């Protein structure tokens, strides 16, 4: 049996951007160690033909693209699909945003497994045209993919309204366990351990950043709120709104992708605040569990399944403020929340558990 896999749908490895890239890196390394032949498609700047190289035993197909943003991603996905269609092995597509290109695999009689991500077309940040494109591609992906992977039970339920349950497998994301970190990292931000709360999210309305910052800033806290993210591009009006709502105890260090710095910020935080309102299993929330964080999250079915009933939830500015007023001054409750987070992480979200589920699924499909 040929154990070959082509991974598409990310910007590439090593991971420097987000959850899908991190997952692709972990899965590729894991499968190579288990004697798989793995190819990962990577987006690079420039023009010309694809460049092939090797990274930690993984074959990388680097596709040059001279456009940026969404258009560049679409071009990259199209070129990657054309290239992968000529290769051997299974296809694993991460995300359905350009699922229409997967019709090429059907024509070539190639097996394509699609991780269907969240319900992207419901996100408020998209224009009508963008929502229509995503909705159309979700429908296409459901029917054109040979197997669908849902990262959350609610996503599985959603997909089952489109296709048979027999075509769907539920596997969430994983995260590293953070059991220690360098506290000297905090000095660069003027922080001390357990004397700050942390938010890691893109500055978008659906991530509740304004609500969190406003709730925190209603009174003197004598601790800091650290809000990671790029507040100098994208939705500038929203970024300004968030900053205008912030007290002098809120700091905005920018977008940080250095893994060791982010892990240290997570490990030493008093409370992790997660405002995502839509989606499936959010990688950042799983990472908070792996760092044994006490978690205050937006109250929805996605976050509750991930973070459990011992952690706490908010709906709006008032409920967020009330939770902060209580939690930031109640050590025994925070300790109990941290214990619960680690218990949930170990039972659901360790990388060995998640990657073995993927390996089993891929072997069954072969």
XYZ file of C-alpha atoms in Angstrom:
366
model
C 0.000 0.000 0.000
C 1.376 3.394 -1.042
C 1.158 5.765 1.917
C 1.303 9.077 0.061
C -0.423 12.314 1.041
C -0.558 15.770 -0.547
C -1.588 18.600 1.804
C -3.102 21.734 0.271
C -4.980 24.778 1.543
C -2.360 26.448 3.772
C 0.320 29.036 3.108
C 2.849 26.336 3.838
C 5.351 25.072 6.371
C 7.098 25.811 8.656
C 4.061 27.456 10.233
C 4.190 31.250 10.454
C 0.575 32.300 10.155
C -2.252 30.382 11.800
C -3.975 27.221 12.910
C -4.093 25.368 9.592
C -0.373 25.913 8.983
C 0.479 24.695 12.484
C -1.696 21.637 11.994
C -0.204 20.889 8.558
C 3.311 21.055 10.018
C 2.476 18.696 12.899
C 0.629 16.224 10.671
C 3.319 16.154 7.986
C 6.144 15.542 10.477
C 4.100 12.865 12.272
C 3.249 10.995 9.078
C 6.836 11.091 7.782
C 7.942 9.478 11.048
C 5.317 6.808 10.353
C 6.797 6.082 6.906
C 4.447 8.203 4.817
C 5.515 10.128 1.738
C 4.171 13.635 2.388
C 4.013 16.685 0.117
C 2.941 20.118 1.359
C 2.096 22.947 -1.028
C 3.532 26.323 -0.005
C 2.836 29.846 -1.274
C 5.858 32.042 -2.014
C 6.261 35.454 -3.629
C 7.350 35.726 -7.240
C 6.678 34.335 -10.697
C 7.610 31.226 -12.631
C 7.458 27.495 -12.147
C 6.996 25.583 -8.915
C 10.159 25.055 -6.867
C 10.609 21.689 -5.163
C 12.641 21.262 -1.988
C 12.859 19.127 1.154
C 12.107 20.239 4.707
C 12.568 17.700 7.516
C 11.869 14.846 5.130
C 8.751 16.530 3.761
C 8.554 17.397 0.075
C 7.569 21.019 -0.364
C 6.103 22.309 -3.611
C 6.657 26.063 -3.496
C 4.228 27.877 -5.817
C 5.272 31.449 -6.770
C 2.404 33.974 -6.785
C 2.839 37.649 -7.683
C -0.496 38.781 -6.202
C -1.348 39.411 -2.548
C -4.470 39.069 -0.428
C -7.502 37.002 -1.375
C -6.697 37.084 -5.095
C -3.222 35.712 -4.442
C -4.710 32.903 -2.332
C -7.161 31.949 -5.086
C -4.377 31.863 -7.678
C -2.196 29.800 -5.349
C -5.008 27.322 -4.668
C -5.702 26.922 -8.382
C -2.050 26.328 -9.292
C -1.635 23.941 -6.353
C -4.693 21.948 -7.397
C -3.464 21.610 -10.974
C -0.071 20.405 -9.743
C -1.471 17.989 -7.124
C -3.889 16.488 -9.644
C -0.875 15.160 -11.554
C 0.702 13.606 -8.433
C 0.163 10.275 -6.708
C -1.463 9.711 -3.349
C -4.364 11.034 -1.341
C -5.302 14.717 -1.323
C -6.000 16.480 1.978
C -7.458 19.950 1.403
C -7.570 22.232 4.454
C -10.559 24.523 4.047
C -13.250 24.786 1.386
C -12.832 28.415 0.251
C -11.892 27.338 -3.281
C -13.562 23.927 -3.296
C -14.771 24.454 -6.848
C -11.218 23.704 -8.018
C -11.571 20.226 -6.482
C -13.757 19.233 -9.427
C -10.418 18.671 -11.155
C -9.733 15.778 -8.760
C -13.079 14.217 -9.591
C -12.304 14.409 -13.305
C -8.926 12.770 -12.617
C -10.544 10.204 -10.270
C -8.362 11.340 -7.367
C -9.482 10.888 -3.757
C -9.836 14.208 -1.946
C -10.448 14.591 1.795
C -11.579 18.091 2.830
C -11.284 19.592 6.305
C -14.369 21.820 6.191
C -13.162 24.334 8.807
C -15.869 26.619 10.265
C -19.049 28.021 8.746
C -17.091 30.764 7.004
C -19.977 32.311 5.083
C -21.672 33.302 8.352
C -18.844 35.604 9.383
C -19.914 39.242 9.612
C -16.659 40.570 8.148
C -17.422 39.353 4.619
C -19.237 41.361 1.965
C -22.339 39.927 0.272
C -20.277 38.729 -2.697
C -17.682 37.096 -0.434
C -20.391 35.347 1.595
C -22.036 34.091 -1.587
C -18.690 32.744 -2.838
C -18.021 30.947 0.451
C -21.550 29.542 0.665
C -21.294 28.243 -2.900
C -17.910 26.644 -2.242
C -19.099 25.041 0.995
C -21.916 23.384 -0.966
C -19.489 22.306 -3.706
C -16.996 20.970 -1.146
C -19.654 18.901 0.624
C -20.571 17.088 -2.567
C -17.243 16.993 -4.431
C -15.091 15.844 -1.492
C -14.798 12.085 -1.021
C -14.646 12.490 2.768
C -15.350 15.512 4.983
C -13.580 16.226 8.273
C -15.400 18.384 10.822
C -13.353 19.962 13.608
C -16.279 20.252 16.056
C -19.518 18.351 16.788
C -21.578 21.399 15.773
C -19.766 21.548 12.439
C -20.472 17.838 12.035
C -24.177 18.537 12.658
C -24.112 21.358 10.127
C -22.465 19.212 7.458
C -24.915 16.364 8.097
C -27.679 18.692 6.866
C -25.849 18.744 3.534
C -24.647 15.149 3.096
C -24.892 11.736 4.723
C -23.234 11.222 8.121
C -21.324 8.323 6.580
C -19.271 10.858 4.658
C -18.223 12.859 7.751
C -15.538 12.268 10.394
C -15.187 14.555 13.436
C -11.575 15.302 14.450
C -10.739 18.546 16.324
C -7.437 20.414 16.375
C -4.566 19.718 18.729
C -2.135 21.900 20.641
C 1.185 21.662 22.438
C 1.206 21.303 26.197
C 3.041 24.260 27.725
C 4.465 23.105 31.048
C 7.150 25.785 31.430
C 8.304 29.014 29.797
C 10.914 31.766 30.097
C 9.522 34.476 32.381
C 12.192 36.886 31.132
C 10.098 37.216 27.968
C 7.580 39.178 30.034
C 10.132 41.908 30.767
C 9.927 43.092 27.164
C 6.262 43.929 27.737
C 6.557 45.333 31.261
C 4.646 42.354 32.673
C 4.994 40.098 35.686
C 3.605 36.531 36.027
C -0.077 36.212 36.958
C -0.593 39.972 36.825
C -2.202 40.319 33.411
C -5.053 38.944 31.314
C -4.512 37.953 27.686
C -6.421 38.157 24.406
C -5.085 36.648 21.164
C -7.328 37.279 18.163
C -7.617 39.191 14.929
C -9.202 42.626 15.485
C -12.631 41.819 14.059
C -16.100 42.534 15.515
C -17.018 38.830 15.670
C -14.078 38.245 18.036
C -15.599 40.566 20.690
C -12.411 42.603 21.127
C -14.302 45.870 21.668
C -16.579 44.255 24.255
C -13.639 42.733 26.150
C -11.536 45.913 26.149
C -14.521 48.066 27.148
C -15.497 45.723 29.984
C -11.930 45.567 31.296
C -11.484 49.338 31.106
C -14.564 50.263 33.142
C -12.522 50.482 36.324
C -8.988 50.398 37.698
C -7.837 46.766 37.754
C -4.222 47.002 38.936
C -3.340 44.386 36.319
C -2.734 44.663 32.582
C -4.797 43.437 29.661
C -2.535 42.304 26.812
C -4.259 42.323 23.417
C -2.239 40.656 20.659
C -3.073 41.446 17.029
C -2.253 43.910 14.246
C -4.157 47.137 14.902
C -2.526 49.094 12.073
C -4.213 47.456 9.084
C -7.433 45.746 8.055
C -10.567 47.263 9.600
C -8.941 50.512 10.707
C -12.211 52.034 11.977
C -12.796 49.037 14.244
C -9.175 49.053 15.448
C -9.518 52.724 16.384
C -12.785 52.014 18.179
C -11.074 49.326 20.265
C -8.082 51.515 21.121
C -10.308 54.467 22.030
C -12.171 52.230 24.499
C -8.954 51.091 26.204
C -7.757 52.339 29.564
C -4.067 52.905 30.298
C -3.932 49.342 31.682
C -4.516 47.848 28.211
C -1.463 47.263 26.024
C -1.323 46.408 22.313
C 2.040 44.746 21.502
C 1.016 44.008 17.886
C 0.828 40.682 16.078
C 3.384 38.228 17.483
C 4.121 34.931 15.708
C 7.223 33.853 17.636
C 6.100 30.595 19.206
C 8.225 30.871 22.356
C 7.047 34.414 23.078
C 3.381 33.518 22.614
C 3.748 30.412 24.772
C 5.350 32.440 27.550
C 2.552 35.029 27.424
C 0.003 32.214 27.653
C 1.796 30.287 30.382
C 2.095 33.188 32.830
C -1.295 34.822 32.276
C -3.821 35.058 35.097
C -6.777 34.717 32.704
C -7.174 34.031 28.999
C -10.127 35.822 27.382
C -11.557 34.361 24.183
C -14.181 36.366 22.342
C -14.750 34.328 19.167
C -18.473 34.153 18.412
C -18.479 31.806 15.401
C -16.501 28.864 14.077
C -15.725 25.356 15.182
C -12.810 24.268 17.364
C -10.678 27.406 17.527
C -6.919 26.635 17.637
C -6.197 29.577 19.953
C -8.712 28.306 22.503
C -7.222 24.811 22.380
C -3.760 26.322 22.888
C -5.069 28.099 25.983
C -6.169 24.730 27.365
C -2.724 23.307 26.648
C -1.153 26.157 28.613
C -3.451 25.384 31.587
C -5.177 28.762 31.356
C -8.249 29.825 33.263
C -10.591 30.846 30.423
C -13.332 33.444 30.086
C -14.951 32.901 26.675
C -17.852 34.198 24.646
C -20.891 32.069 25.441
C -21.708 29.882 22.453
C -21.926 26.173 21.672
C -18.518 26.123 19.963
C -16.567 27.530 22.912
C -18.505 25.579 25.552
C -17.714 22.220 23.956
C -14.010 23.091 23.847
C -13.508 24.820 27.212
C -16.076 22.921 29.286
C -18.452 23.928 32.060
C -15.914 24.839 34.759
C -14.504 27.739 32.767
C -16.626 30.882 32.522
C -18.531 32.696 29.766
C -19.922 36.109 28.834
C -22.522 37.430 26.393
C -21.940 41.184 26.215
C -20.035 44.073 27.798
C -21.999 43.997 31.053
C -21.654 40.258 31.626
C -17.976 40.392 30.665
C -17.382 43.193 33.166
C -19.217 41.314 35.921
C -17.172 38.162 35.276
C -13.907 40.129 35.297
C -14.841 41.918 38.529
C -15.308 38.531 40.194
C -12.722 36.272 38.567
C -9.739 38.608 38.768
C -10.118 38.678 42.529
C -10.996 35.032 43.221
C -7.873 32.880 43.185
C -9.475 29.582 44.189
C -11.976 29.805 41.306
C -9.181 30.596 38.847
C -7.159 27.639 40.139
C -10.129 25.333 39.615
C -10.579 26.673 36.082
C -6.920 26.026 35.298
C -7.161 22.450 36.553
C -10.244 21.886 34.415
C -8.533 23.311 31.323
C -5.630 20.895 31.614
C -7.947 17.952 32.232
C -9.938 18.774 29.087
C -6.758 19.257 27.072
C -5.364 15.869 28.068
C -8.642 14.078 27.349
C -9.389 15.657 23.937
C -6.713 17.804 22.361
C -3.176 16.395 22.680
C -1.280 16.154 19.392
C -0.636 12.388 19.654
C -4.375 11.794 20.041
C -5.385 14.104 17.155
C -2.644 13.000 14.761
C -3.350 9.325 15.395
C -7.003 9.951 14.548
C -5.938 11.505 11.250
C -3.550 8.650 10.499
C -6.268 6.085 11.184
C -8.735 7.972 8.985
C -6.221 8.257 6.128
C -5.299 4.556 6.351
C -8.960 3.558 6.359
C -9.533 5.696 3.280
C -6.560 4.166 1.484
